Amino acid sequence: MHRLFGKKVEKAPPPSLNDCAGNINERLKALDEKIKTLEDELRKYKEQLKKAKGVAADSIKRRAMDTLKRKKMYEQQRDQLAGQAFNVESTVFALDSVKDTQLTIAAMQEGAKQLKIENKKLDINKIEDMQDDMTDLFEDMQEIQDIMGRAYNCPDGIDEEDLDAELACLGDEFENADFETTPSYLNSNVMPNNPTNTILPNNVPNSEVTQNEKVDEYGLPISSNA
């Protein structure tokens, strides 16, 4: 079969941007090395021109000019390759951004599907009924607490408004009461007089004893005849 129709030639895969960028970077590196070598030669020629004269100086100058031309050519090629490398890297970055965006969109679409599936498991009506039941339960508990807080043994027929009115009357009576009247037992005209004869305890000298008089161990003055 292959002899009659020939064998199908397989096509080579298209070059990738990453491979292209790698090749350009390698060429840039080689050009940088050539430019550095030419710069070293130019420095060498410069030192030789300081010492050479006449025909030798002209020969060194021509070689230096040729080296400088090659250096300028390599620098131009490097600049062109640097521009190409920038364009390729920009394209790679844009392509990677598009791929990342596609992955993000696919992940969000899958997440939306899962969210719909999980959302179907929730019944809004059941949730509202549960909230209503909770509200009723709390109201019943509050009513139970109010019932349990009622006071026992209260007389029948007592109105709260009557109690408030009576309390207000008591306040008026307290305000009109004369609390400034001094009781009879606190009146000064019936208070007893202060005692005139004070009995001093033992070992306390009498106030009538002068400082020059001698006293005994009980605080009494000692007679001069003793």
CSV table of C-alpha atoms in Angstrom, one decimal:
chain,number,residue,atom,x,y,z
A,1,MET,CA,0.0,0.0,0.0
A,2,HIS,CA,2.8,2.4,0.9
A,3,ARG,CA,4.5,1.6,-2.4
A,4,LEU,CA,1.4,2.5,-4.4
A,5,PHE,CA,0.1,5.6,-2.5
A,6,GLY,CA,3.1,6.6,-0.6
A,7,LYS,CA,3.4,7.1,3.2
A,8,LYS,CA,1.8,10.0,4.8
A,9,VAL,CA,4.3,12.5,5.9
A,10,GLU,CA,3.7,13.6,9.5
A,11,LYS,CA,3.8,17.3,10.1
A,12,ALA,CA,6.1,18.7,12.6
A,13,PRO,CA,4.5,20.4,15.6
A,14,PRO,CA,4.4,24.2,15.4
A,15,PRO,CA,7.1,26.0,17.4
A,16,SER,CA,6.0,27.1,20.8
A,17,LEU,CA,6.4,30.7,22.0
A,18,ASN,CA,8.5,29.5,25.0
A,19,ASP,CA,10.9,27.7,22.6
A,20,CYS,CA,11.1,30.8,20.5
A,21,ALA,CA,11.8,33.0,23.5
A,22,GLY,CA,14.5,30.6,24.7
A,23,ASN,CA,16.3,30.7,21.3
A,24,ILE,CA,16.2,34.4,21.2
A,25,ASN,CA,17.6,34.7,24.7
A,26,GLU,CA,20.5,32.3,23.7
A,27,ARG,CA,21.3,34.5,20.7
A,28,LEU,CA,21.2,37.6,22.9
A,29,LYS,CA,23.6,36.0,25.3
A,30,ALA,CA,26.0,35.1,22.4
A,31,LEU,CA,25.9,38.7,21.1
A,32,ASP,CA,26.6,40.1,24.5
A,33,GLU,CA,29.7,37.9,24.8
A,34,LYS,CA,31.0,39.1,21.3
A,35,ILE,CA,30.4,42.7,22.2
A,36,LYS,CA,32.3,42.3,25.5
A,37,THR,CA,35.2,40.7,23.6
A,38,LEU,CA,35.3,43.6,21.1
A,39,GLU,CA,35.3,46.1,23.9
A,40,ASP,CA,38.3,44.4,25.4
A,41,GLU,CA,40.1,44.6,22.1
A,42,LEU,CA,39.2,48.3,21.8
A,43,ARG,CA,40.7,49.0,25.2
A,44,LYS,CA,43.8,47.2,24.2
A,45,TYR,CA,44.1,49.3,20.9
A,46,LYS,CA,43.6,52.4,22.9
A,47,GLU,CA,46.6,51.6,25.1
A,48,GLN,CA,48.7,50.8,22.1
A,49,LEU,CA,47.8,54.0,20.4
A,50,LYS,CA,49.2,56.0,23.3
A,51,LYS,CA,52.7,54.5,22.6
A,52,ALA,CA,52.7,53.9,18.8
A,53,LYS,CA,53.7,56.5,16.3
A,54,GLY,CA,53.8,56.8,12.5
A,55,VAL,CA,52.8,53.8,10.4
A,56,ALA,CA,52.3,51.6,13.4
A,57,ALA,CA,49.8,54.0,14.9
A,58,ASP,CA,47.9,54.2,11.6
A,59,SER,CA,47.7,50.3,11.4
A,60,ILE,CA,46.5,50.1,15.0
A,61,LYS,CA,43.9,52.8,14.3
A,62,ARG,CA,42.5,50.9,11.2
A,63,ARG,CA,42.2,47.7,13.2
A,64,ALA,CA,40.5,49.7,16.0
A,65,MET,CA,38.1,51.2,13.5
A,66,ASP,CA,37.2,47.7,12.1
A,67,THR,CA,36.6,46.4,15.6
A,68,LEU,CA,34.4,49.4,16.4
A,69,LYS,CA,32.3,48.8,13.3
A,70,ARG,CA,31.8,45.1,14.2
A,71,LYS,CA,30.9,46.2,17.7
A,72,LYS,CA,28.3,48.6,16.4
A,73,MET,CA,26.9,45.9,14.1
A,74,TYR,CA,26.5,43.4,17.0
A,75,GLU,CA,24.9,46.1,19.2
A,76,GLN,CA,22.4,46.7,16.4
A,77,GLN,CA,21.6,43.0,16.1
A,78,ARG,CA,21.3,42.8,19.9
A,79,ASP,CA,18.8,45.6,19.9
A,80,GLN,CA,16.7,44.0,17.2
A,81,LEU,CA,16.7,40.7,19.0
A,82,ALA,CA,15.8,42.4,22.3
A,83,GLY,CA,12.8,43.9,20.6
A,84,GLN,CA,11.8,40.5,19.3
A,85,ALA,CA,12.2,38.9,22.7
A,86,PHE,CA,10.0,41.6,24.3
A,87,ASN,CA,7.3,40.9,21.7
A,88,VAL,CA,7.5,37.2,22.2
A,89,GLU,CA,7.4,37.5,26.0
A,90,SER,CA,4.4,39.8,25.8
A,91,THR,CA,2.6,37.3,23.7
A,92,VAL,CA,3.4,34.5,26.1
A,93,PHE,CA,2.1,36.6,29.0
A,94,ALA,CA,-1.1,37.4,27.1
A,95,LEU,CA,-1.6,33.7,26.2
A,96,ASP,CA,-1.0,32.6,29.8
A,97,SER,CA,-3.5,35.3,31.0
A,98,VAL,CA,-6.1,34.0,28.6
A,99,LYS,CA,-5.6,30.4,29.8
A,100,ASP,CA,-5.8,31.5,33.4
A,101,THR,CA,-9.0,33.3,32.6
A,102,GLN,CA,-10.5,30.2,30.9
A,103,LEU,CA,-9.6,28.1,34.0
A,104,THR,CA,-11.2,30.7,36.3
A,105,ILE,CA,-14.4,30.8,34.2
A,106,ALA,CA,-14.6,27.0,34.1
A,107,ALA,CA,-14.1,26.8,37.9
A,108,MET,CA,-16.8,29.4,38.5
A,109,GLN,CA,-19.2,27.6,36.2
A,110,GLU,CA,-18.7,24.4,38.1
A,111,GLY,CA,-19.1,26.2,41.4
A,112,ALA,CA,-22.4,27.7,40.1
A,113,LYS,CA,-23.7,24.2,39.3
A,114,GLN,CA,-22.7,22.9,42.8
A,115,LEU,CA,-24.4,26.0,44.4
A,116,LYS,CA,-27.6,25.3,42.5
A,117,ILE,CA,-27.6,21.7,43.6
A,118,GLU,CA,-27.0,22.6,47.3
A,119,ASN,CA,-29.5,25.4,47.1
A,120,LYS,CA,-32.2,23.0,46.1
A,121,LYS,CA,-31.8,21.2,49.4
A,122,LEU,CA,-33.0,24.2,51.2
A,123,ASP,CA,-36.8,24.9,51.5
A,124,ILE,CA,-37.6,28.6,52.1
A,125,ASN,CA,-41.1,27.8,53.3
A,126,LYS,CA,-39.8,25.3,55.9
A,127,ILE,CA,-37.3,27.9,57.1
A,128,GLU,CA,-40.0,30.5,57.5
A,129,ASP,CA,-42.2,28.0,59.3
A,130,MET,CA,-39.3,27.2,61.6
A,131,GLN,CA,-38.9,30.9,62.4
A,132,ASP,CA,-42.6,31.3,63.1
A,133,ASP,CA,-42.5,28.3,65.4
A,134,MET,CA,-39.5,29.8,67.3
A,135,THR,CA,-41.3,33.1,67.7
A,136,ASP,CA,-44.4,31.4,69.1
A,137,LEU,CA,-42.3,29.3,71.5
A,138,PHE,CA,-40.5,32.4,72.8
A,139,GLU,CA,-43.9,34.2,73.3
A,140,ASP,CA,-45.3,31.2,75.2
A,141,MET,CA,-42.2,31.1,77.4
A,142,GLN,CA,-42.6,34.8,78.2
A,143,GLU,CA,-46.2,34.3,79.1
A,144,ILE,CA,-45.3,31.4,81.4
A,145,GLN,CA,-42.7,33.6,83.1
A,146,ASP,CA,-45.3,36.3,83.6
A,147,ILE,CA,-47.7,33.8,85.1
A,148,MET,CA,-45.1,32.4,87.4
A,149,GLY,CA,-44.2,35.9,88.6
A,150,ARG,CA,-47.6,36.7,89.9
A,151,ALA,CA,-48.0,37.5,93.7
A,152,TYR,CA,-50.1,35.3,95.9
A,153,ASN,CA,-52.6,36.2,98.8
A,154,CYS,CA,-53.6,39.5,97.3
A,155,PRO,CA,-57.0,40.8,98.4
A,156,ASP,CA,-59.7,40.7,95.8
A,157,GLY,CA,-61.1,43.9,94.4
A,158,ILE,CA,-57.9,45.9,94.6
A,159,ASP,CA,-57.2,48.0,91.6
A,160,GLU,CA,-53.8,49.1,90.7
A,161,GLU,CA,-55.0,52.7,90.0
A,162,ASP,CA,-56.5,52.8,93.5
A,163,LEU,CA,-53.2,51.8,94.9
A,164,ASP,CA,-51.4,54.5,93.0
A,165,ALA,CA,-53.9,57.1,94.2
A,166,GLU,CA,-53.5,56.0,97.8
A,167,LEU,CA,-49.7,56.1,97.5
A,168,ALA,CA,-49.9,59.7,96.2
A,169,CYS,CA,-52.1,60.7,99.2
A,170,LEU,CA,-49.6,59.2,101.6
A,171,GLY,CA,-46.9,61.3,99.9
A,172,ASP,CA,-49.0,64.5,100.5
A,173,GLU,CA,-49.5,63.6,104.1
A,174,PHE,CA,-45.7,63.1,104.6
A,175,GLU,CA,-45.1,66.5,103.1
A,176,ASN,CA,-47.7,68.3,105.3
A,177,ALA,CA,-46.5,66.6,108.5
A,178,ASP,CA,-44.6,68.9,111.0
A,179,PHE,CA,-41.3,67.1,111.5
A,180,GLU,CA,-39.6,70.2,112.9
A,181,THR,CA,-41.4,70.0,116.3
A,182,THR,CA,-38.9,69.1,119.0
A,183,PRO,CA,-40.0,66.4,121.3
A,184,SER,CA,-40.5,67.3,125.0
A,185,TYR,CA,-37.8,65.1,126.2
A,186,LEU,CA,-35.3,66.9,124.0
A,187,ASN,CA,-36.3,70.4,125.2
A,188,SER,CA,-33.5,72.3,127.0
A,189,ASN,CA,-35.7,73.7,129.8
A,190,VAL,CA,-36.4,70.3,131.2
A,191,MET,CA,-32.8,69.0,130.9
A,192,PRO,CA,-31.0,68.3,134.3
A,193,ASN,CA,-28.2,70.5,135.5
A,194,ASN,CA,-24.6,69.5,135.2
A,195,PRO,CA,-23.3,68.0,138.4
A,196,THR,CA,-21.1,70.3,140.5
A,197,ASN,CA,-19.3,67.8,142.7
A,198,THR,CA,-17.2,65.5,140.5
A,199,ILE,CA,-15.8,62.4,142.0
A,200,LEU,CA,-12.5,61.7,140.6
A,201,PRO,CA,-11.3,58.1,140.2
A,202,ASN,CA,-8.2,56.9,141.9
A,203,ASN,CA,-4.8,58.1,140.8
A,204,VAL,CA,-6.3,61.2,139.1
A,205,PRO,CA,-5.2,64.4,140.7
A,206,ASN,CA,-7.9,66.9,141.8
A,207,SER,CA,-8.1,70.1,139.8
A,208,GLU,CA,-8.0,72.1,143.0
A,209,VAL,CA,-4.6,70.8,143.9
A,210,THR,CA,-1.9,73.3,143.0
A,211,GLN,CA,1.3,72.3,141.2
A,212,ASN,CA,3.5,73.1,144.3
A,213,GLU,CA,1.5,70.8,146.6
A,214,LYS,CA,2.5,67.2,147.1
A,215,VAL,CA,0.1,64.4,146.5
A,216,ASP,CA,0.0,60.8,147.7
A,217,GLU,CA,-0.5,57.7,145.6
A,218,TYR,CA,-4.2,58.3,145.4
A,219,GLY,CA,-3.9,61.9,144.1
A,220,LEU,CA,-4.8,63.5,147.4
A,221,PRO,CA,-2.8,66.4,148.9
A,222,ILE,CA,-0.4,65.6,151.7
A,223,SER,CA,-0.8,67.7,154.8
A,224,SER,CA,2.2,69.7,155.9
A,225,ASN,CA,1.7,68.4,159.4
A,226,ALA,CA,2.0,64.8,158.2
